[in-house]
PDB file of C-alpha atoms (C1' of nucleotides) in Angstrom:
ATOM      1  CA  MET Q   1      62.644 206.021 107.146  1.00 55.00           C
ATOM      2  CA  ARG Q   2      63.100 202.840 105.248  1.00 69.00           C
ATOM      3  CA  SER Q   3      65.976 200.636 106.185  1.00 77.00           C
ATOM      4  CA  LEU Q   4      68.052 198.210 104.201  1.00 88.00           C
ATOM      5  CA  PRO Q   5      69.589 195.023 105.566  1.00 92.00           C
ATOM      6  CA  HIS Q   6      73.362 194.770 105.462  1.00 95.00           C
ATOM      7  CA  PRO Q   7      75.425 191.732 106.378  1.00 96.00           C
ATOM      8  CA  ASP Q   8      77.758 192.000 109.302  1.00 96.00           C
ATOM      9  CA  VAL Q   9      81.467 191.949 108.559  1.00 96.00           C
ATOM     10  CA  GLN Q  10      81.838 188.406 109.823  1.00 94.00           C
ATOM     11  CA  GLU Q  11      78.904 187.298 107.739  1.00 94.00           C
ATOM     12  CA  ILE Q  12      80.419 188.368 104.449  1.00 96.00           C
ATOM     13  CA  ALA Q  13      80.849 185.215 102.387  1.00 97.00           C
ATOM     14  CA  LEU Q  14      83.573 184.726  99.820  1.00 97.00           C
ATOM     15  CA  ASP Q  15      81.111 182.926  97.610  1.00 96.00           C
ATOM     16  CA  GLN Q  16      78.800 185.887  97.391  1.00 97.00           C
ATOM     17  CA  VAL Q  17      81.604 188.407  97.036  1.00 98.00           C
ATOM     18  CA  LEU Q  18      83.188 186.598  94.119  1.00 98.00           C
ATOM     19  CA  SER Q  19      79.854 185.945  92.453  1.00 98.00           C
ATOM     20  CA  ALA Q  20      78.939 189.581  92.810  1.00 98.00           C
ATOM     21  CA  LEU Q  21      82.236 190.753  91.366  1.00 98.00           C
ATOM     22  CA  ALA Q  22      82.019 188.285  88.509  1.00 97.00           C
ATOM     23  CA  ASP Q  23      79.420 190.448  86.786  1.00 97.00           C
ATOM     24  CA  PRO Q  24      80.863 193.215  84.593  1.00 97.00           C
ATOM     25  CA  ILE Q  25      78.101 195.673  85.391  1.00 97.00           C
ATOM     26  CA  ARG Q  26      78.618 195.291  89.084  1.00 98.00           C
ATOM     27  CA  ARG Q  27      82.353 195.760  88.655  1.00 97.00           C
ATOM     28  CA  VAL Q  28      81.634 199.025  86.872  1.00 96.00           C
ATOM     29  CA  ILE Q  29      79.652 200.150  89.895  1.00 96.00           C
ATOM     30  CA  VAL Q  30      82.377 199.113  92.304  1.00 96.00           C
ATOM     31  CA  SER Q  31      85.093 200.719  90.212  1.00 95.00           C
ATOM     32  CA  GLN Q  32      83.207 203.969  90.028  1.00 94.00           C
ATOM     33  CA  LEU Q  33      82.659 203.957  93.776  1.00 94.00           C
ATOM     34  CA  ALA Q  34      86.331 203.212  94.321  1.00 94.00           C
ATOM     35  CA  GLY Q  35      87.310 205.969  91.956  1.00 86.00           C
ATOM     36  CA  GLY Q  36      86.950 208.638  94.559  1.00 72.00           C
ATOM     37  CA  HIS Q  37      83.240 209.283  94.198  1.00 70.00           C
ATOM     38  CA  ASP Q  38      81.681 207.775  97.233  1.00 68.00           C
ATOM     39  CA  ASP Q  39      78.131 208.471  98.294  1.00 78.00           C
ATOM     40  CA  GLN Q  40      76.668 208.450  94.838  1.00 85.00           C
ATOM     41  CA  ALA Q  41      73.010 207.830  94.181  1.00 87.00           C
ATOM     42  CA  CYS Q  42      72.115 204.884  91.988  1.00 86.00           C
ATOM     43  CA  ILE Q  43      70.991 207.277  89.310  1.00 85.00           C
ATOM     44  CA  ALA Q  44      74.497 208.709  89.037  1.00 88.00           C
ATOM     45  CA  PHE Q  45      75.769 205.514  87.463  1.00 92.00           C
ATOM     46  CA  ASP Q  46      75.514 205.345  83.726  1.00 89.00           C
ATOM     47  CA  LEU Q  47      74.632 201.707  83.362  1.00 94.00           C
ATOM     48  CA  PRO Q  48      73.455 200.071  80.154  1.00 95.00           C
ATOM     49  CA  VAL Q  49      70.431 198.525  81.856  1.00 96.00           C
ATOM     50  CA  THR Q  50      67.025 199.658  83.020  1.00 96.00           C
ATOM     51  CA  LYS Q  51      66.194 200.958  86.456  1.00 95.00           C
ATOM     52  CA  SER Q  52      64.860 197.684  87.769  1.00 96.00           C
ATOM     53  CA  THR Q  53      67.961 195.832  86.682  1.00 97.00           C
ATOM     54  CA  SER Q  54      70.075 198.471  88.388  1.00 97.00           C
ATOM     55  CA  THR Q  55      68.142 197.937  91.580  1.00 96.00           C
ATOM     56  CA  HIS Q  56      68.855 194.240  91.281  1.00 97.00           C
ATOM     57  CA  HIS Q  57      72.613 194.754  90.866  1.00 98.00           C
ATOM     58  CA  PHE Q  58      72.846 197.210  93.734  1.00 97.00           C
ATOM     59  CA  ARG Q  59      71.013 194.796  95.944  1.00 97.00           C
ATOM     60  CA  VAL Q  60      73.347 191.954  95.051  1.00 98.00           C
ATOM     61  CA  LEU Q  61      76.313 194.131  95.933  1.00 98.00           C
ATOM     62  CA  ARG Q  62      74.734 195.196  99.205  1.00 97.00           C
ATOM     63  CA  GLU Q  63      73.751 191.682 100.222  1.00 97.00           C
ATOM     64  CA  ALA Q  64      77.233 190.471  99.422  1.00 97.00           C
ATOM     65  CA  GLY Q  65      78.584 193.102 101.791  1.00 97.00           C
ATOM     66  CA  ILE Q  66      80.481 195.007  99.139  1.00 98.00           C
ATOM     67  CA  ILE Q  67      78.575 198.254  99.345  1.00 97.00           C
ATOM     68  CA  SER Q  68      76.446 199.969 101.943  1.00 96.00           C
ATOM     69  CA  GLN Q  69      73.302 201.871 101.126  1.00 95.00           C
ATOM     70  CA  ARG Q  70      71.384 204.421 103.133  1.00 93.00           C
ATOM     71  CA  TYR Q  71      68.502 206.642 102.249  1.00 92.00           C
ATOM     72  CA  ARG Q  72      68.661 210.373 101.867  1.00 90.00           C
ATOM     73  CA  GLY Q  73      65.283 211.555 100.725  1.00 88.00           C
ATOM     74  CA  THR Q  74      64.170 209.511  97.766  1.00 90.00           C
ATOM     75  CA  ALA Q  75      67.727 208.792  96.786  1.00 93.00           C
ATOM     76  CA  ILE Q  76      70.143 206.198  98.082  1.00 94.00           C
ATOM     77  CA  LEU Q  77      73.731 206.903  98.940  1.00 94.00           C
ATOM     78  CA  ASN Q  78      76.057 204.097  97.948  1.00 95.00           C
ATOM     79  CA  CYS Q  79      79.347 203.550  99.697  1.00 95.00           C
ATOM     80  CA  LEU Q  80      82.044 200.993  99.170  1.00 96.00           C
ATOM     81  CA  ARG Q  81      82.672 198.968 102.311  1.00 96.00           C
ATOM     82  CA  ASP Q  82      86.336 198.886 101.463  1.00 95.00           C
ATOM     83  CA  GLU Q  83      87.689 198.930 104.996  1.00 95.00           C
ATOM     84  CA  GLU Q  84      85.438 196.164 106.245  1.00 96.00           C
ATOM     85  CA  LEU Q  85      86.110 194.123 103.145  1.00 97.00           C
ATOM     86  CA  ALA Q  86      89.836 194.551 103.628  1.00 97.00           C
ATOM     87  CA  GLU Q  87      89.433 193.348 107.182  1.00 96.00           C
ATOM     88  CA  ARG Q  88      87.499 190.259 106.150  1.00 97.00           C
ATOM     89  CA  PHE Q  89      89.375 189.386 102.948  1.00 97.00           C
ATOM     90  CA  PRO Q  90      92.630 191.367 102.875  1.00 97.00           C
ATOM     91  CA  GLY Q  91      93.772 192.464  99.460  1.00 97.00           C
ATOM     92  CA  LEU Q  92      90.858 190.952  97.609  1.00 98.00           C
ATOM     93  CA  LEU Q  93      89.019 194.112  96.652  1.00 98.00           C
ATOM     94  CA  ASP Q  94      92.235 195.909  95.787  1.00 97.00           C
ATOM     95  CA  ALA Q  95      93.323 193.075  93.536  1.00 98.00           C
ATOM     96  CA  VAL Q  96      89.982 192.980  91.727  1.00 98.00           C
ATOM     97  CA  LEU Q  97      89.958 196.743  91.283  1.00 97.00           C
ATOM     98  CA  ALA Q  98      93.491 196.714  89.973  1.00 97.00           C
ATOM     99  CA  ALA Q  99      92.640 193.857  87.644  1.00 97.00           C
ATOM    100  CA  GLU Q 100      89.558 195.643  86.420  1.00 95.00           C
ATOM    101  CA  GLY Q 101      91.553 198.793  85.822  1.00 92.00           C
ATOM    102  CA  SER Q 102      94.343 197.061  83.975  1.00 87.00           C
ATOM    103  CA  GLU Q 103      91.972 195.060  81.839  1.00 81.00           C
ATOM    104  CA  VAL Q 104      90.061 198.132  80.738  1.00 67.00           C
ATOM    105  CA  GLN Q 105      93.263 199.606  79.389  1.00 62.00           C
ATOM    106  CA  GLY Q 106      94.427 197.318  76.711  1.00 50.00           C
ATOM    107  CA  THR Q 107      93.547 193.890  75.677  1.00 46.00           C
ATOM    108  CA  THR Q 108      90.845 192.706  73.385  1.00 44.00           C
ATOM    109  CA  ALA Q 109      89.043 190.695  76.000  1.00 45.00           C
ATOM    110  CA  THR Q 110      87.553 193.746  77.650  1.00 44.00           C
ATOM    111  CA  ALA Q 111      86.027 195.117  74.525  1.00 44.00           C
ATOM    112  CA  ALA Q 112      84.274 191.850  73.910  1.00 43.00           C
ATOM    113  CA  ALA Q 113      83.029 191.720  77.463  1.00 45.00           C
ATOM    114  CA  ALA Q 114      81.657 195.238  77.233  1.00 43.00           C
ATOM    115  CA  ARG Q 115      79.917 194.704  73.928  1.00 40.00           C
ATOM    116  CA  ARG Q 116      78.417 191.484  75.124  1.00 42.00           C
ATOM    117  CA  LEU Q 117      75.899 193.474  77.087  1.00 38.00           C
TER     118      LEU Q 117
ATOM    119  CA  MET O   1      98.870 162.621  72.073  1.00 55.00           C
ATOM    120  CA  ARG O   2      95.766 164.575  72.785  1.00 70.00           C
ATOM    121  CA  SER O   3      96.148 168.245  73.379  1.00 78.00           C
ATOM    122  CA  LEU O   4      94.142 170.683  75.423  1.00 89.00           C
ATOM    123  CA  PRO O   5      93.610 174.328  74.525  1.00 92.00           C
ATOM    124  CA  HIS O   6      94.891 176.885  76.993  1.00 95.00           C
ATOM    125  CA  PRO O   7      94.354 180.623  76.815  1.00 96.00           C
ATOM    126  CA  ASP O   8      97.397 182.816  76.387  1.00 96.00           C
ATOM    127  CA  VAL O   9      98.342 185.001  79.320  1.00 96.00           C
ATOM    128  CA  GLN O  10      97.047 188.123  77.607  1.00 94.00           C
ATOM    129  CA  GLU O  11      93.794 186.394  76.810  1.00 94.00           C
ATOM    130  CA  ILE O  12      92.933 185.616  80.422  1.00 96.00           C
ATOM    131  CA  ALA O  13      89.738 187.518  81.175  1.00 97.00           C
ATOM    132  CA  LEU O  14      88.826 188.817  84.589  1.00 97.00           C
ATOM    133  CA  ASP O  15      85.247 187.830  83.961  1.00 96.00           C
ATOM    134  CA  GLN O  16      86.098 184.186  83.501  1.00 97.00           C
ATOM    135  CA  VAL O  17      88.592 184.112  86.343  1.00 98.00           C
ATOM    136  CA  LEU O  18      86.144 185.517  88.854  1.00 98.00           C
ATOM    137  CA  SER O  19      83.310 183.332  87.630  1.00 98.00           C
ATOM    138  CA  ALA O  20      85.519 180.288  87.879  1.00 98.00           C
ATOM    139  CA  LEU O  21      86.650 181.155  91.384  1.00 98.00           C
ATOM    140  CA  ALA O  22      83.093 181.905  92.480  1.00 97.00           C
ATOM    141  CA  ASP O  23      82.325 178.191  92.647  1.00 97.00           C
ATOM    142  CA  PRO O  24      83.257 176.500  95.933  1.00 97.00           C
ATOM    143  CA  ILE O  25      84.237 173.221  94.326  1.00 97.00           C
ATOM    144  CA  ARG O  26      86.620 174.938  91.975  1.00 98.00           C
ATOM    145  CA  ARG O  27      88.136 176.876  94.855  1.00 97.00           C
ATOM    146  CA  VAL O  28      88.799 173.577  96.595  1.00 96.00           C
ATOM    147  CA  ILE O  29      90.695 172.417  93.539  1.00 96.00           C
ATOM    148  CA  VAL O  30      92.684 175.628  93.339  1.00 96.00           C
ATOM    149  CA  SER O  31      93.441 175.607  97.046  1.00 95.00           C
ATOM    150  CA  GLN O  32      94.648 172.045  96.913  1.00 94.00           C
ATOM    151  CA  LEU O  33      96.872 172.832  93.950  1.00 94.00           C
ATOM    152  CA  ALA O  34      98.227 175.863  95.768  1.00 94.00           C
ATOM    153  CA  GLY O  35      98.831 173.840  98.891  1.00 86.00           C
ATOM    154  CA  GLY O  36     102.084 172.449  97.669  1.00 72.00           C
ATOM    155  CA  HIS O  37     100.741 169.544  95.640  1.00 70.00           C
ATOM    156  CA  ASP O  38     101.224 170.536  92.062  1.00 68.00           C
ATOM    157  CA  ASP O  39     100.946 168.098  89.201  1.00 78.00           C
ATOM    158  CA  GLN O  40      98.078 166.121  90.630  1.00 85.00           C
ATOM    159  CA  ALA O  41      95.795 164.023  88.505  1.00 87.00           C
ATOM    160  CA  CYS O  42      92.114 164.850  88.550  1.00 87.00           C
ATOM    161  CA  ILE O  43      91.472 161.623  90.401  1.00 86.00           C
ATOM    162  CA  ALA O  44      93.592 162.814  93.309  1.00 88.00           C
ATOM    163  CA  PHE O  45      91.022 165.427  94.270  1.00 92.00           C
ATOM    164  CA  ASP O  46      88.376 164.255  96.649  1.00 89.00           C
ATOM    165  CA  LEU O  47      85.431 166.158  95.253  1.00 94.00           C
ATOM    166  CA  PRO O  48      81.805 165.597  96.240  1.00 95.00           C
ATOM    167  CA  VAL O  49      80.692 165.233  92.631  1.00 96.00           C
ATOM    168  CA  THR O  50      80.817 162.606  89.946  1.00 96.00           C
ATOM    169  CA  LYS O  51      83.557 162.199  87.385  1.00 95.00           C
ATOM    170  CA  SER O  52      81.742 164.020  84.636  1.00 96.00           C
ATOM    171  CA  THR O  53      81.120 167.007  86.854  1.00 97.00           C
ATOM    172  CA  SER O  54      84.770 167.022  87.823  1.00 97.00           C
ATOM    173  CA  THR O  55      85.751 167.118  84.177  1.00 96.00           C
ATOM    174  CA  HIS O  56      83.450 170.085  83.773  1.00 97.00           C
ATOM    175  CA  HIS O  57      85.044 172.013  86.647  1.00 98.00           C
ATOM    176  CA  PHE O  58      88.584 171.291  85.523  1.00 98.00           C
ATOM    177  CA  ARG O  59      87.736 172.479  82.066  1.00 97.00           C
ATOM    178  CA  VAL O  60      86.261 175.712  83.377  1.00 98.00           C
ATOM    179  CA  LEU O  61      89.430 176.344  85.344  1.00 98.00           C
ATOM    180  CA  ARG O  62      91.620 175.561  82.370  1.00 97.00           C
ATOM    181  CA  GLU O  63      89.640 177.721  79.960  1.00 97.00           C
ATOM    182  CA  ALA O  64      89.724 180.571  82.444  1.00 97.00           C
ATOM    183  CA  GLY O  65      93.505 180.293  82.460  1.00 97.00           C
ATOM    184  CA  ILE O  66      93.747 179.369  86.122  1.00 98.00           C
ATOM    185  CA  ILE O  67      95.226 175.910  85.706  1.00 97.00           C
ATOM    186  CA  SER O  68      97.174 174.130  83.017  1.00 96.00           C
ATOM    187  CA  GLN O  69      96.614 170.531  82.085  1.00 95.00           C
ATOM    188  CA  ARG O  70      98.786 168.112  80.180  1.00 93.00           C
ATOM    189  CA  TYR O  71      98.472 164.429  79.542  1.00 92.00           C
ATOM    190  CA  ARG O  72     100.680 161.772  81.004  1.00 90.00           C
ATOM    191  CA  GLY O  73      99.340 158.457  79.953  1.00 89.00           C
ATOM    192  CA  THR O  74      95.655 158.304  80.674  1.00 90.00           C
ATOM    193  CA  ALA O  75      95.998 160.778  83.487  1.00 93.00           C
ATOM    194  CA  ILE O  76      96.146 164.550  83.403  1.00 94.00           C
ATOM    195  CA  LEU O  77      98.587 166.602  85.387  1.00 94.00           C
ATOM    196  CA  ASN O  78      97.065 169.746  86.766  1.00 95.00           C
ATOM    197  CA  CYS O  79      99.166 172.782  87.558  1.00 95.00           C
ATOM    198  CA  LEU O  80      98.255 176.141  88.927  1.00 96.00           C
ATOM    199  CA  ARG O  81      99.264 178.916  86.547  1.00 96.00           C
ATOM    200  CA  ASP O  82     100.098 181.074  89.511  1.00 95.00           C
ATOM    201  CA  GLU O  83     102.986 182.977  87.976  1.00 95.00           C
ATOM    202  CA  GLU O  84     101.139 183.854  84.811  1.00 96.00           C
ATOM    203  CA  LEU O  85      98.060 184.794  86.783  1.00 97.00           C
ATOM    204  CA  ALA O  86     100.136 187.021  89.037  1.00 97.00           C
ATOM    205  CA  GLU O  87     101.537 188.674  85.952  1.00 96.00           C
ATOM    206  CA  ARG O  88      98.128 189.312  84.477  1.00 97.00           C
ATOM    207  CA  PHE O  89      96.213 190.167  87.661  1.00 97.00           C
ATOM    208  CA  PRO O  90      98.731 190.823  90.441  1.00 97.00           C
ATOM    209  CA  GLY O  91      97.627 189.761  93.876  1.00 97.00           C
ATOM    210  CA  LEU O  92      94.301 188.399  92.784  1.00 98.00           C
ATOM    211  CA  LEU O  93      94.956 184.707  93.201  1.00 98.00           C
ATOM    212  CA  ASP O  94      96.821 185.245  96.445  1.00 97.00           C
ATOM    213  CA  ALA O  95      93.950 187.255  97.869  1.00 98.00           C
ATOM    214  CA  VAL O  96      91.390 184.637  96.898  1.00 98.00           C
ATOM    215  CA  LEU O  97      93.495 181.828  98.329  1.00 97.00           C
ATOM    216  CA  ALA O  98      94.016 183.720 101.547  1.00 97.00           C
ATOM    217  CA  ALA O  99      90.309 184.479 101.743  1.00 97.00           C
ATOM    218  CA  GLU O 100      89.439 180.863 101.091  1.00 95.00           C
ATOM    219  CA  GLY O 101      91.834 179.728 103.760  1.00 92.00           C
ATOM    220  CA  SER O 102      90.523 182.123 106.354  1.00 88.00           C
ATOM    221  CA  GLU O 103      86.902 181.400 105.571  1.00 82.00           C
ATOM    222  CA  VAL O 104      87.271 177.647 105.914  1.00 68.00           C
ATOM    223  CA  GLN O 105      87.757 178.194 109.627  1.00 60.00           C
ATOM    224  CA  GLY O 106      84.073 178.987 109.906  1.00 49.00           C
ATOM    225  CA  THR O 107      81.842 181.984 109.568  1.00 45.00           C
ATOM    226  CA  THR O 108      83.262 183.465 112.748  1.00 41.00           C
ATOM    227  CA  ALA O 109      86.779 183.661 111.520  1.00 40.00           C
ATOM    228  CA  THR O 110      88.125 185.486 114.533  1.00 41.00           C
ATOM    229  CA  ALA O 111      88.594 182.640 116.982  1.00 38.00           C
ATOM    230  CA  ALA O 112      89.765 179.951 114.654  1.00 37.00           C
ATOM    231  CA  ALA O 113      92.161 182.108 112.688  1.00 36.00           C
ATOM    232  CA  ALA O 114      95.257 180.750 114.377  1.00 34.00           C
ATOM    233  CA  ARG O 115      94.399 177.102 114.090  1.00 34.00           C
ATOM    234  CA  ARG O 116      95.537 176.084 110.661  1.00 35.00           C
ATOM    235  CA  LEU O 117      97.826 178.868 109.617  1.00 34.00           C
TER     236      LEU O 117
ATOM    237  C1'  DC P   1      94.747 141.292  72.439  1.00 79.91           C
ATOM    238  C1'  DT P   2      92.162 142.173  76.610  1.00 79.91           C
ATOM    239  C1'  DC P   3      91.309 144.394  80.694  1.00 79.91           C
ATOM    240  C1'  DG P   4      91.388 148.221  83.818  1.00 79.91           C
ATOM    241  C1'  DT P   5      92.035 153.094  84.574  1.00 79.91           C
ATOM    242  C1'  DA P   6      91.489 158.140  83.612  1.00 79.91           C
ATOM    243  C1'  DG P   7      89.041 161.152  81.546  1.00 79.91           C
ATOM    244  C1'  DT P   8      85.638 163.004  77.693  1.00 79.91           C
ATOM    245  C1'  DA P   9      81.272 163.587  75.058  1.00 79.91           C
ATOM    246  C1'  DC P  10      76.659 164.016  75.110  1.00 79.91           C
ATOM    247  C1'  DG P  11      72.035 164.619  76.442  1.00 79.91           C
ATOM    248  C1'  DG P  12      68.853 165.984  79.927  1.00 79.91           C
ATOM    249  C1'  DT P  13      67.067 168.243  84.158  1.00 79.91           C
ATOM    250  C1'  DG P  14      66.470 171.576  87.495  1.00 79.91           C
ATOM    251  C1'  DA P  15      68.052 175.745  89.445  1.00 79.91           C
ATOM    252  C1'  DC P  16      69.707 180.148  89.240  1.00 79.91           C
ATOM    253  C1'  DC P  17      70.654 184.676  87.102  1.00 79.91           C
ATOM    254  C1'  DC P  18      70.171 188.810  84.043  1.00 79.91           C
ATOM    255  C1'  DT P  19      66.981 191.288  81.924  1.00 79.91           C
ATOM    256  C1'  DC P  20      62.829 193.605  81.193  1.00 79.91           C
ATOM    257  C1'  DG P  21      58.048 196.052  81.719  1.00 79.91           C
ATOM    258  C1'  DT P  22      54.556 197.533  84.584  1.00 79.91           C
ATOM    259  C1'  DA P  23      52.734 198.977  88.742  1.00 79.91           C
ATOM    260  C1'  DC P  24      53.781 200.696  93.079  1.00 79.91           C
ATOM    261  C1'  DT P  25      55.828 203.419  97.242  1.00 79.91           C
ATOM    262  C1'  DA P  26      58.415 207.083  99.327  1.00 79.91           C
ATOM    263  C1'  DT P  27      60.184 211.597  99.425  1.00 79.91           C
ATOM    264  C1'  DC P  28      60.863 216.336  98.039  1.00 79.91           C
ATOM    265  C1'  DC P  29      59.356 220.714  95.797  1.00 79.91           C
ATOM    266  C1'  DG P  30      56.233 224.326  94.321  1.00 79.91           C
TER     267       DG P  30
ATOM    268  C1'  DC M   1      47.534 219.105  97.358  1.00 79.91           C
ATOM    269  C1'  DG M   2      49.769 217.740  92.941  1.00 79.91           C
ATOM    270  C1'  DG M   3      53.632 216.617  90.327  1.00 79.91           C
ATOM    271  C1'  DA M   4      58.241 215.021  89.742  1.00 79.91           C
ATOM    272  C1'  DT M   5      62.003 212.090  91.126  1.00 79.91           C
ATOM    273  C1'  DA M   6      64.330 207.813  93.005  1.00 79.91           C
ATOM    274  C1'  DG M   7      63.896 203.502  93.777  1.00 79.91           C
ATOM    275  C1'  DT M   8      61.174 198.820  94.828  1.00 79.91           C
ATOM    276  C1'  DA M   9      58.046 194.761  94.017  1.00 79.91           C
ATOM    277  C1'  DC M  10      56.571 191.465  91.171  1.00 79.91           C
ATOM    278  C1'  DG M  11      56.301 188.395  87.546  1.00 79.91           C
ATOM    279  C1'  DA M  12      57.927 186.545  83.244  1.00 79.91           C
ATOM    280  C1'  DG M  13      61.216 185.131  79.659  1.00 79.91           C
ATOM    281  C1'  DG M  14      65.557 183.569  78.015  1.00 79.91           C
ATOM    282  C1'  DG M  15      70.078 181.996  78.911  1.00 79.91           C
ATOM    283  C1'  DT M  16      73.557 179.803  81.419  1.00 79.91           C
ATOM    284  C1'  DC M  17      75.270 176.661  84.853  1.00 79.91           C
ATOM    285  C1'  DA M  18      75.893 172.558  87.977  1.00 79.91           C
ATOM    286  C1'  DC M  19      74.875 168.152  88.181  1.00 79.91           C
ATOM    287  C1'  DC M  20      74.021 163.541  86.777  1.00 79.91           C
ATOM    288  C1'  DG M  21      74.089 158.897  84.033  1.00 79.91           C
ATOM    289  C1'  DT M  22      75.529 156.516  80.214  1.00 79.91           C
ATOM    290  C1'  DA M  23      78.371 155.603  76.479  1.00 79.91           C
ATOM    291  C1'  DC M  24      82.686 156.433  74.615  1.00 79.91           C
ATOM    292  C1'  DT M  25      87.974 157.170  73.765  1.00 79.91           C
ATOM    293  C1'  DA M  26      92.929 156.941  75.000  1.00 79.91           C
ATOM    294  C1'  DC M  27      96.544 154.840  77.250  1.00 79.91           C
ATOM    295  C1'  DG M  28      99.211 151.345  80.034  1.00 79.91           C
ATOM    296  C1'  DA M  29      99.758 146.650  82.042  1.00 79.91           C
ATOM    297  C1'  DG M  30      99.631 141.889  81.738  1.00 79.91           C
TER     298       DG M  30
END
DNA sequence: CTCGTAGTACGGTGACCCTCGTACTATCCG
DNA sequence: CGGATAGTACGAGGGTCACCGTACTACGAG
């Protein structure tokens, strides 16, 4: 079985977390994971990029400590490390998710950000 | 009098806010502004970069909607737009500031948590 | 008016990041 | 075994960013 390196809770760096969440595609992934559907394979995400770019984004999220990944067959199950993240940086993930959710609703800035891809 | 463009509250984009806060130098600026000392000139910040780079960082923060700047003589007064930011993205700035504060203690945040707070 | 201070504009450099295509590995199914 | 599926490795290209030095502008003090 292949294994994937994950940072320890204490090793999670604010720098990496914020950089990871600064990318719209990665926020889509995180939002979808937070939206009740944990344990999704990478293929389950409808991302506007190719497979290799998806791999890249998932790795960035994993190395930042935001998600955990484990193999099941050829697929990978992705989980949000929400509890550990809340322990390390309380309220941060919730605030970003809420912000992401509220921004998707209304204003013009989101549309521009989405089309930019 | 020169004037500086600031985004409206509704125009503040999560993308720009997170990107701006992803840089350690800019988080130092924000933390210092949040630490009671509002209305500081750019020169008051002891940043490990040259003047031109400082200008760059302050502009990024202003264009992201995180700080406001207004002239007073040759100097610029910098203010955190904390209330507007809390209105747009509730809890986000607080979470980042708290995370920044806790992380400064060192990568093993457990032992040193009680020192400064 | 002249000087000093605070900050900006501009150009350049090196690094990093997002993106992709192609080739590859690992696992499951028939 | 052979094929299909899920994801990785690798390298390249294009864009953006942080950083700097130098030259410049705006304002206040003397």
